[in-house]
Short mmCIF file of C-alpha atoms in Angstrom, two decimals:
data_model
loop_
_atom_site.label_atom_id
_atom_site.label_comp_id
_atom_site.label_asym_id
_atom_site.label_seq_id
_atom_site.Cartn_x
_atom_site.Cartn_y
_atom_site.Cartn_z
CA MET B 25 -139.07 -266.20 -1.15
CA ASP B 26 -140.42 -264.74 2.06
CA LYS B 27 -138.61 -261.96 3.92
CA ARG B 28 -141.46 -261.28 6.31
CA VAL B 29 -140.77 -261.13 10.03
CA ALA B 30 -143.45 -260.82 12.71
CA ASN B 31 -142.73 -257.38 14.10
CA ALA B 32 -140.13 -254.75 14.96
CA LYS B 33 -138.63 -256.96 17.67
CA ALA B 34 -137.95 -259.79 15.22
CA ALA B 35 -136.74 -257.30 12.58
CA CYS B 36 -134.17 -255.81 14.95
CA GLU B 37 -132.78 -259.21 15.95
CA GLY B 38 -128.98 -259.05 15.82
CA ILE B 39 -128.64 -255.30 16.31
CA GLU B 40 -126.02 -254.92 19.03
CA SER B 41 -124.30 -252.11 20.87
CA ASN B 42 -121.54 -250.25 18.98
CA MET B 43 -122.97 -251.09 15.57
CA THR B 44 -123.42 -248.63 12.69
CA LEU B 45 -127.03 -248.05 11.63
CA MET B 46 -128.57 -246.10 8.76
CA LEU B 47 -132.04 -244.71 9.39
CA GLY B 48 -134.15 -243.26 6.60
CA GLY B 49 -136.21 -240.09 6.85
CA PHE B 50 -136.02 -236.33 6.41
CA GLY B 51 -136.93 -234.55 9.61
CA LEU B 52 -139.72 -236.73 10.99
CA CYS B 53 -141.02 -237.55 7.51
CA GLY B 54 -140.47 -241.16 6.46
CA ILE B 55 -138.70 -242.33 9.64
CA PRO B 56 -138.93 -245.97 10.80
CA GLU B 57 -141.00 -245.23 13.91
CA ASN B 58 -141.55 -248.86 14.94
CA CYS B 59 -137.88 -249.82 14.82
CA ILE B 60 -136.79 -246.68 16.65
CA THR B 61 -139.20 -247.58 19.47
CA GLU B 62 -137.75 -251.10 19.47
CA LEU B 63 -134.16 -249.80 19.66
CA VAL B 64 -135.12 -247.73 22.70
CA LYS B 65 -136.60 -250.87 24.35
CA LYS B 66 -133.65 -253.00 23.31
CA ASN B 67 -131.37 -250.56 25.12
CA VAL B 68 -128.42 -251.03 22.74
CA ASN B 69 -125.89 -248.22 23.07
CA GLY B 70 -122.69 -246.84 21.60
CA LEU B 71 -124.48 -246.66 18.24
CA THR B 72 -123.21 -244.79 15.22
CA CYS B 73 -126.32 -243.50 13.44
CA ILE B 74 -126.29 -242.27 9.86
CA SER B 75 -129.44 -240.22 9.27
CA ASN B 76 -130.06 -236.88 7.59
CA ASN B 77 -131.44 -235.40 10.82
CA ALA B 78 -131.50 -236.34 14.48
CA GLY B 79 -135.22 -236.10 15.16
CA VAL B 80 -136.67 -233.67 17.69
CA ASP B 81 -136.25 -233.81 21.46
CA GLU B 82 -139.29 -236.04 22.05
CA PHE B 83 -139.55 -238.04 18.84
CA GLY B 84 -137.59 -239.89 16.19
CA LEU B 85 -133.88 -240.32 16.90
CA GLY B 86 -134.30 -237.79 19.72
CA LEU B 87 -135.66 -240.73 21.74
CA LEU B 88 -132.33 -242.57 21.39
CA LEU B 89 -130.38 -239.39 22.14
CA GLN B 90 -132.32 -238.83 25.36
CA LYS B 91 -131.22 -242.25 26.59
CA LYS B 92 -127.64 -241.58 25.42
CA GLN B 93 -127.71 -244.65 23.18
CA ILE B 94 -125.94 -242.83 20.34
CA LYS B 95 -122.17 -242.39 20.40
CA LYS B 96 -121.84 -240.76 17.00
CA MET B 97 -124.23 -239.09 14.53
CA ILE B 98 -123.52 -238.69 10.84
CA SER B 99 -126.03 -236.13 9.54
CA SER B 100 -126.42 -233.01 7.43
CA TYR B 101 -128.75 -230.90 9.59
CA VAL B 102 -129.51 -231.17 13.28
CA GLY B 103 -131.10 -227.80 14.02
CA GLU B 104 -134.37 -229.11 15.38
CA ASN B 105 -133.01 -230.91 18.41
CA ASP B 106 -131.89 -228.99 21.52
CA GLU B 107 -130.68 -232.10 23.37
CA PHE B 108 -128.56 -232.96 20.33
CA GLU B 109 -126.97 -229.52 20.28
CA ARG B 110 -126.32 -229.71 24.02
CA GLN B 111 -124.63 -233.14 23.79
CA MET B 112 -122.58 -232.06 20.78
CA LEU B 113 -121.36 -228.75 22.25
CA SER B 114 -120.47 -230.50 25.54
CA GLY B 115 -118.52 -233.15 23.65
CA GLU B 116 -120.66 -236.10 24.86
CA LEU B 117 -121.75 -236.85 21.32
CA GLU B 118 -119.42 -237.26 18.38
CA VAL B 119 -120.85 -235.60 15.27
CA ASP B 120 -119.88 -235.76 11.64
CA LEU B 121 -121.82 -233.14 9.69
CA ILE B 122 -121.69 -233.65 5.96
CA PRO B 123 -123.39 -231.92 3.03
CA GLN B 124 -126.80 -233.41 2.31
CA GLY B 125 -126.09 -234.25 -1.32
CA SER B 126 -122.80 -235.89 -0.35
CA LEU B 127 -124.63 -237.91 2.32
CA ALA B 128 -127.15 -239.16 -0.24
CA ALA B 129 -124.42 -239.94 -2.76
CA ARG B 130 -122.24 -241.68 -0.15
CA CYS B 131 -125.12 -243.99 0.79
CA TYR B 132 -125.88 -244.65 -2.87
CA ALA B 133 -122.20 -245.36 -3.56
CA GLY B 134 -122.07 -247.74 -0.59
CA GLY B 135 -124.99 -249.69 -1.94
CA ALA B 136 -123.87 -249.56 -5.55
CA GLY B 137 -120.34 -250.86 -5.02
CA MET B 138 -118.53 -247.61 -5.76
CA PRO B 139 -115.95 -246.97 -3.03
CA ALA B 140 -115.59 -243.24 -3.63
CA PHE B 141 -116.48 -240.32 -5.90
CA PHE B 142 -115.62 -236.65 -6.46
CA THR B 143 -117.99 -233.80 -5.65
CA PRO B 144 -117.59 -230.01 -5.58
CA ALA B 145 -119.61 -229.70 -2.34
CA GLY B 146 -117.56 -228.54 0.63
CA PHE B 147 -114.38 -227.48 -1.19
CA GLY B 148 -112.71 -224.61 0.68
CA THR B 149 -114.65 -225.37 3.89
CA GLU B 150 -114.07 -227.43 7.04
CA VAL B 151 -115.67 -230.37 5.22
CA GLY B 152 -112.77 -230.43 2.76
CA GLU B 153 -110.03 -230.52 5.39
CA GLY B 154 -107.74 -233.51 4.87
CA LYS B 155 -109.56 -234.71 1.76
CA GLU B 156 -107.96 -235.30 -1.62
CA VAL B 157 -108.74 -232.51 -4.11
CA ARG B 158 -108.79 -232.97 -7.86
CA TRP B 159 -109.70 -230.53 -10.59
CA PHE B 160 -112.21 -231.49 -13.25
CA ASN B 161 -113.54 -229.06 -15.87
CA GLY B 162 -111.67 -226.20 -14.22
CA LYS B 163 -113.29 -226.72 -10.80
CA PRO B 164 -111.92 -228.25 -7.57
CA HIS B 165 -113.63 -231.40 -6.24
CA LEU B 166 -113.33 -233.40 -3.01
CA LEU B 167 -112.88 -237.16 -2.86
CA GLU B 168 -115.71 -238.57 -0.73
CA SER B 169 -115.97 -242.19 0.37
CA ALA B 170 -118.94 -244.55 0.32
CA LEU B 171 -120.97 -245.28 3.45
CA THR B 172 -122.35 -248.66 4.47
CA ALA B 173 -123.97 -249.87 7.69
CA ASP B 174 -124.42 -253.06 9.71
CA PHE B 175 -128.15 -252.46 9.49
CA ALA B 176 -130.13 -250.03 7.36
CA ILE B 177 -133.64 -249.35 8.62
CA VAL B 178 -136.10 -247.82 6.19
CA LYS B 179 -139.77 -246.94 6.16
CA ALA B 180 -141.99 -247.41 3.11
CA TRP B 181 -145.67 -247.03 2.32
CA LYS B 182 -146.27 -250.42 0.75
CA GLY B 183 -144.16 -253.53 0.38
CA ASP B 184 -144.44 -257.24 -0.40
CA ARG B 185 -142.73 -260.32 0.99
CA PHE B 186 -140.03 -260.12 -1.69
CA GLY B 187 -139.01 -256.82 -0.11
CA ASN B 188 -140.18 -254.65 -3.00
CA LEU B 189 -141.05 -251.17 -1.71
CA ILE B 190 -143.07 -248.12 -2.70
CA TYR B 191 -142.80 -244.87 -0.79
CA LYS B 192 -145.37 -242.10 -0.46
CA GLY B 193 -144.74 -238.39 -1.03
CA THR B 194 -141.59 -236.83 0.34
CA ALA B 195 -141.34 -239.68 2.87
CA ARG B 196 -139.15 -241.28 0.18
CA ASN B 197 -136.09 -239.01 0.71
CA PHE B 198 -133.06 -241.02 1.95
CA ASN B 199 -134.87 -244.37 2.29
CA PRO B 200 -134.05 -245.81 -1.17
CA MET B 201 -130.28 -245.16 -0.94
CA MET B 202 -130.06 -246.40 2.63
CA ALA B 203 -131.99 -249.54 1.71
CA MET B 204 -129.20 -250.26 -0.77
CA ALA B 205 -126.34 -249.63 1.66
CA GLY B 206 -127.22 -251.88 4.61
CA ARG B 207 -125.48 -255.22 5.09
CA ILE B 208 -128.88 -256.17 6.47
CA THR B 209 -131.77 -253.91 5.45
CA ILE B 210 -134.97 -253.83 7.46
CA ALA B 211 -138.07 -252.32 5.86
CA GLU B 212 -141.09 -251.39 7.93
CA VAL B 213 -144.16 -250.67 5.82
CA GLU B 214 -147.62 -249.29 6.43
CA GLU B 215 -149.17 -251.98 4.29
CA LEU B 216 -147.77 -255.39 3.46
CA VAL B 217 -149.35 -256.74 0.25
CA GLU B 218 -149.14 -259.93 -1.79
CA PRO B 219 -146.50 -260.24 -4.54
CA GLY B 220 -148.03 -259.04 -7.78
CA GLU B 221 -150.14 -256.35 -6.15
CA LEU B 222 -147.42 -253.73 -6.62
CA ASP B 223 -147.07 -252.69 -10.25
CA PRO B 224 -143.47 -253.60 -11.23
CA ASN B 225 -143.27 -250.34 -13.19
CA PHE B 226 -143.74 -248.27 -10.06
CA ILE B 227 -141.63 -250.03 -7.45
CA HIS B 228 -139.05 -247.64 -5.99
CA THR B 229 -136.80 -250.09 -4.12
CA PRO B 230 -136.30 -253.52 -5.71
CA GLY B 231 -136.60 -256.29 -3.11
CA ILE B 232 -133.04 -257.50 -3.69
CA PHE B 233 -131.85 -254.71 -1.39
CA VAL B 234 -134.14 -255.74 1.49
CA GLN B 235 -133.58 -258.67 3.87
CA ARG B 236 -136.42 -258.26 6.40
CA ILE B 237 -139.86 -256.70 6.07
CA PHE B 238 -142.81 -256.25 8.42
CA GLN B 239 -146.01 -254.27 8.63
CA GLY B 240 -145.60 -251.58 11.25
CA LYS B 241 -148.36 -250.29 13.47
CA ASP B 242 -149.61 -247.18 15.23
CA TYR B 243 -147.82 -244.71 12.96
CA GLU B 244 -147.92 -241.31 14.56
CA LYS B 245 -146.37 -239.42 11.60
CA ARG B 246 -145.73 -236.34 13.62
CA ILE B 247 -145.62 -233.04 11.69
CA GLU B 248 -142.72 -230.78 12.61
CA GLN B 249 -143.94 -227.52 11.09
CA ARG B 250 -147.68 -227.43 10.51
CA THR B 251 -148.07 -224.64 7.96
CA ILE B 252 -151.42 -223.83 6.38
CA ARG B 253 -153.03 -221.14 4.26
CA GLN B 254 -156.37 -219.46 4.77
CA ARG B 255 -159.31 -220.33 2.57
CA GLU B 256 -160.47 -217.37 0.51
CA SER B 257 -164.00 -216.51 1.47
CA MET O 28 -135.57 -199.94 4.60
CA LEU O 29 -137.19 -203.16 3.44
CA SER O 30 -139.03 -205.72 5.51
CA LYS O 31 -138.10 -209.37 5.07
CA ASP O 32 -141.17 -209.80 2.91
CA GLN O 33 -140.09 -206.88 0.72
CA ILE O 34 -136.64 -208.42 0.29
CA ALA O 35 -138.44 -211.51 -1.02
CA GLN O 36 -140.60 -209.31 -3.24
CA ARG O 37 -137.51 -207.65 -4.78
CA ILE O 38 -135.83 -211.02 -5.45
CA ALA O 39 -139.02 -212.32 -7.06
CA GLN O 40 -138.42 -209.72 -9.81
CA GLU O 41 -135.33 -211.71 -10.82
CA LEU O 42 -137.40 -214.81 -11.67
CA GLN O 43 -137.66 -215.73 -15.33
CA ASN O 44 -140.15 -217.85 -17.18
CA ASN O 45 -139.64 -221.64 -17.06
CA TRP O 46 -136.93 -221.51 -14.43
CA TYR O 47 -136.44 -224.26 -11.87
CA VAL O 48 -135.79 -222.52 -8.56
CA ASN O 49 -134.56 -223.76 -5.18
CA LEU O 50 -135.50 -221.57 -2.20
CA GLY O 51 -133.71 -221.89 1.13
CA ILE O 52 -135.22 -221.60 4.59
CA GLY O 53 -136.18 -218.17 6.01
CA ILE O 54 -136.55 -215.09 3.80
CA PRO O 55 -136.11 -217.12 0.55
CA THR O 56 -139.23 -219.18 1.34
CA LEU O 57 -141.29 -215.95 1.17
CA ILE O 58 -140.35 -215.44 -2.50
CA ALA O 59 -142.95 -218.04 -3.55
CA ASN O 60 -145.65 -215.58 -2.44
CA HIS O 61 -144.44 -212.89 -4.87
CA VAL O 62 -143.97 -214.64 -8.22
CA PRO O 63 -145.16 -212.22 -10.95
CA THR O 64 -148.41 -213.48 -12.55
CA ASP O 65 -146.85 -213.60 -16.03
CA VAL O 66 -143.89 -215.69 -14.88
CA ASN O 67 -144.06 -219.46 -14.62
CA VAL O 68 -141.46 -221.09 -12.37
CA VAL O 69 -141.17 -224.54 -10.79
CA PHE O 70 -139.97 -224.73 -7.20
CA GLN O 71 -137.65 -227.53 -6.14
CA SER O 72 -137.29 -228.54 -2.52
CA GLU O 73 -134.19 -230.64 -1.94
CA ASN O 74 -135.91 -233.22 0.23
CA GLY O 75 -137.40 -234.51 -3.00
CA ILE O 76 -140.07 -232.55 -4.88
CA LEU O 77 -140.25 -230.49 -8.06
CA GLY O 78 -143.44 -228.52 -8.37
CA MET O 79 -143.89 -227.56 -4.74
CA GLY O 80 -147.17 -225.72 -4.22
CA PRO O 81 -148.49 -223.44 -1.47
CA PHE O 82 -149.21 -224.50 2.10
CA PRO O 83 -152.30 -226.77 2.40
CA PHE O 84 -155.66 -225.59 3.66
CA GLU O 85 -156.35 -226.40 7.29
CA GLY O 86 -157.34 -230.04 7.64
CA GLU O 87 -155.56 -231.04 4.43
CA GLU O 88 -152.04 -231.25 5.87
CA ASP O 89 -150.20 -234.43 4.90
CA ALA O 90 -147.31 -235.60 7.11
CA ASP O 91 -145.84 -237.31 4.04
CA LEU O 92 -145.64 -234.08 2.04
CA ILE O 93 -143.20 -231.52 3.42
CA ASN O 94 -140.51 -229.16 2.15
CA ALA O 95 -136.86 -228.95 3.22
CA GLY O 96 -137.93 -226.63 6.06
CA LYS O 97 -140.12 -229.49 7.35
CA GLN O 98 -143.23 -227.41 6.61
CA THR O 99 -146.40 -229.02 5.27
CA ILE O 100 -146.86 -228.19 1.58
CA THR O 101 -148.92 -229.21 -1.45
CA ALA O 102 -147.88 -230.51 -4.84
CA MET O 103 -148.79 -228.57 -8.01
CA PRO O 104 -150.30 -230.36 -11.03
CA GLY O 105 -147.32 -231.86 -12.84
CA ALA O 106 -145.25 -232.15 -9.68
CA VAL O 107 -142.83 -235.03 -9.23
CA ILE O 108 -141.40 -236.74 -6.14
CA PHE O 109 -137.94 -238.32 -6.03
CA ASP O 110 -135.27 -239.53 -3.63
CA SER O 111 -132.47 -237.43 -2.14
CA ALA O 112 -129.79 -238.74 -4.53
CA THR O 113 -131.88 -237.71 -7.55
CA SER O 114 -132.62 -234.37 -5.91
CA PHE O 115 -128.94 -233.57 -5.53
CA ALA O 116 -128.22 -234.83 -9.03
CA MET O 117 -130.48 -231.96 -10.16
CA ILE O 118 -128.50 -229.57 -7.96
CA ARG O 119 -124.96 -230.84 -8.53
CA GLY O 120 -125.64 -231.38 -12.23
CA GLN O 121 -126.60 -227.70 -12.58
CA HIS O 122 -130.15 -228.33 -13.72
CA ILE O 123 -131.49 -225.72 -11.29
CA ASN O 124 -131.62 -222.19 -12.74
CA LEU O 125 -131.65 -220.15 -9.54
CA THR O 126 -130.78 -220.79 -5.90
CA VAL O 127 -131.75 -218.30 -3.19
CA LEU O 128 -130.50 -218.78 0.33
CA GLY O 129 -129.98 -216.92 3.57
CA ALA O 130 -126.58 -216.19 5.12
CA MET O 131 -124.92 -215.12 8.34
CA GLU O 132 -122.03 -213.52 6.41
CA VAL O 133 -121.06 -212.87 2.80
CA SER O 134 -117.61 -211.70 1.70
CA ASP O 135 -116.93 -209.26 -1.13
CA GLN O 136 -115.47 -212.14 -3.16
CA GLY O 137 -118.69 -214.13 -2.92
CA ASP O 138 -117.79 -216.45 -0.03
CA ILE O 139 -120.75 -217.40 2.17
CA ALA O 140 -121.06 -218.59 5.78
CA ASN O 141 -124.41 -219.85 7.07
CA TRP O 142 -124.10 -223.11 8.98
CA LYS O 143 -122.12 -222.81 12.17
CA ILE O 144 -121.00 -220.46 14.95
CA PRO O 145 -118.11 -222.28 16.66
CA GLY O 146 -118.83 -223.17 20.28
CA ARG O 147 -122.27 -221.59 20.19
CA MET O 148 -124.53 -222.83 17.44
CA VAL O 149 -124.25 -225.80 15.14
CA LYS O 150 -127.21 -226.60 12.97
CA GLY O 151 -125.41 -228.19 10.06
CA MET O 152 -125.12 -227.28 6.43
CA GLY O 153 -128.05 -229.35 5.18
CA GLY O 154 -128.06 -228.99 1.41
CA ALA O 155 -126.45 -225.54 1.37
CA MET O 156 -122.89 -226.70 0.61
CA ASP O 157 -124.04 -228.80 -2.35
CA LEU O 158 -126.19 -225.93 -3.61
CA VAL O 159 -123.53 -223.23 -3.42
CA ALA O 160 -120.76 -225.43 -4.81
CA SER O 161 -122.69 -226.21 -7.98
CA ALA O 162 -125.28 -223.52 -8.67
CA GLU O 163 -124.32 -221.00 -11.33
CA ASN O 164 -126.84 -218.42 -10.20
CA ILE O 165 -126.93 -217.79 -6.45
CA ILE O 166 -128.69 -214.90 -4.74
CA VAL O 167 -128.32 -214.33 -1.01
CA ALA O 168 -131.32 -212.88 0.83
CA MET O 169 -130.47 -211.45 4.24
CA MET O 170 -130.51 -208.46 6.54
CA HIS O 171 -127.60 -206.07 5.95
CA SER O 172 -126.49 -206.22 9.61
CA ASN O 173 -126.79 -208.82 12.35
CA LYS O 174 -128.76 -208.41 15.58
CA ARG O 175 -125.78 -206.73 17.23
CA GLY O 176 -125.67 -204.13 14.45
CA GLN O 177 -122.54 -205.53 12.80
CA SER O 178 -122.28 -205.66 9.02
CA LYS O 179 -122.87 -209.04 7.40
CA LEU O 180 -121.19 -207.88 4.16
CA LEU O 181 -117.51 -208.34 4.91
CA ARG O 182 -114.04 -208.25 3.37
CA GLN O 183 -113.54 -211.81 4.68
CA CYS O 184 -116.05 -214.09 6.42
CA SER O 185 -115.18 -214.69 10.07
CA LEU O 186 -117.42 -217.77 10.47
CA PRO O 187 -116.76 -221.23 8.97
CA LEU O 188 -117.50 -221.11 5.26
CA THR O 189 -120.30 -222.85 3.42
CA GLY O 190 -118.77 -222.14 0.01
CA VAL O 191 -116.10 -220.04 -1.67
CA LYS O 192 -116.51 -217.44 -4.46
CA CYS O 193 -120.01 -218.57 -5.31
CA VAL O 194 -122.52 -215.81 -4.47
CA LYS O 195 -123.44 -213.60 -7.44
CA LYS O 196 -125.91 -211.17 -5.94
CA VAL O 197 -127.03 -210.03 -2.49
CA VAL O 198 -130.40 -208.47 -1.66
CA THR O 199 -130.68 -206.96 1.82
CA ASN O 200 -133.05 -204.65 3.65
CA LEU O 201 -130.86 -201.76 2.44
CA ALA O 202 -129.61 -202.60 -1.03
CA VAL O 203 -129.18 -204.78 -4.09
CA LEU O 204 -125.51 -205.57 -4.75
CA ASP O 205 -123.64 -207.61 -7.35
CA ILE O 206 -120.44 -209.37 -6.41
CA THR O 207 -117.58 -208.41 -8.72
CA ASP O 208 -113.80 -208.96 -8.76
CA LYS O 209 -113.40 -205.64 -6.94
CA GLY O 210 -116.07 -206.14 -4.29
CA PHE O 211 -119.77 -205.40 -3.75
CA LYS O 212 -121.15 -203.25 -6.56
CA LEU O 213 -124.11 -201.20 -5.39
CA LEU O 214 -126.98 -201.50 -7.90
CA GLU O 215 -130.06 -200.25 -6.05
CA ARG O 216 -131.00 -198.59 -2.77
CA ALA O 217 -134.02 -199.49 -0.66
CA PRO O 218 -136.62 -196.71 -0.67
CA GLY O 219 -135.52 -193.89 1.63
CA VAL O 220 -132.03 -195.32 2.24
CA THR O 221 -129.02 -193.17 1.22
CA VAL O 222 -125.76 -194.31 -0.35
CA GLU O 223 -123.97 -193.04 2.77
CA GLU O 224 -126.08 -195.28 5.00
CA ILE O 225 -125.24 -198.29 2.82
CA GLU O 226 -121.53 -197.39 2.85
CA LYS O 227 -121.63 -197.15 6.64
CA ALA O 228 -123.37 -200.52 6.97
CA THR O 229 -121.02 -202.37 4.59
CA ALA O 230 -117.71 -203.61 5.98
CA GLY O 231 -116.46 -205.17 2.72
CA ARG O 232 -115.28 -203.21 -0.33
CA LEU O 233 -118.18 -201.27 -1.84
CA ILE O 234 -118.20 -199.89 -5.37
CA VAL O 235 -120.49 -196.95 -6.01
CA GLU O 236 -120.60 -195.70 -9.57
CA GLY O 237 -122.82 -192.83 -10.66
CA ASP O 238 -126.36 -192.34 -9.43
CA ILE O 239 -127.79 -195.33 -7.57
CA PRO O 240 -131.51 -195.75 -8.27
CA GLU O 241 -134.12 -196.66 -5.68
CA MET O 242 -135.62 -200.13 -5.95
CA GLU O 243 -139.05 -200.42 -7.47
CA LEU O 244 -141.36 -202.75 -5.59
#
């Protein structure tokens, strides 16, 4: 079994305008930088993007927003991107804001073959409007549906040609659930290793969820908020 | 009147040994700087870490290690990293002992609004809706009034809600208040602030019973 492809261009083969994509990452941490660059080059548009955030103006999904390639964003928090806010308030961009835990669970459900689930998050708010409510253990819950995507694009630290993946630090975030929920899942990794080099006990995403894998290059890993403390003298 | 840092300092007094605590963005983040030395708590950040430590020293920042505010952090010994679904299982499953978050408005029934100003500002709810819907112990840390001098403690929230009847306690620059069936119950005053000043700054129902002590910081 060999799921390796040469590069981001080969990995993104078949992504067309008006498709639904999932993109892993939290803020700029753990985003598939190589594939985002490729999507900008590829100039596909009318995309529906499912991603926790929308990048910043000059990086991450902000690059696709600048070129107006995104028709609709499904996210939980978009506060770091002025261009996003402008496009949303002017009505150019369709936006579905959903609670972060529901977003994670909806991706997981999509990948795990569960069409829907109940959660207390969002009851009594705009998020609950039009949704079925049921009471369990004396509390109201909303019926939320699973999410899937034509392509899920994730970023991992290490991977092998079977598609097995290991993430590093909090760059893990949404990547494992999104990897499960793509009809085709692309994994870009910092280091592609031989099967057997990853300890089976410590693999985060089993390769069965991944269809294409490649070793990315030139990772910038931009830091959004560089916070430090002073050394005590 | 308290500074934002003093609000955090007052809330830190609520921390109990061996609690798992989720701190929101803004004033709540400052609480980590004021944990009493005899209290041992573990901080959760919903992007996927339990055992979040202080900011790194200069030169030791790691782009792959951030908190939910996208700030560079460190991991304490015994810390653990997990995915977002697991993180919200901890939250939704009520494994977190205390949640502290900021707010634009709080009603005297415990409703909270902190994610959207229609037509003007939309940042999104992030994890706040999941947190407030499930957490059993929620403290709001905020200024008593907004920048235009209007009370943020209301009879009813005017902004889109984040959650209903969920806030248990509010700590502001003026006061500590519990949320009861009959409204905000004044527990403590900030140093130098009178009950009359708090009454004037509170638009929701305010219950004042007996002498109200000054906070000890």
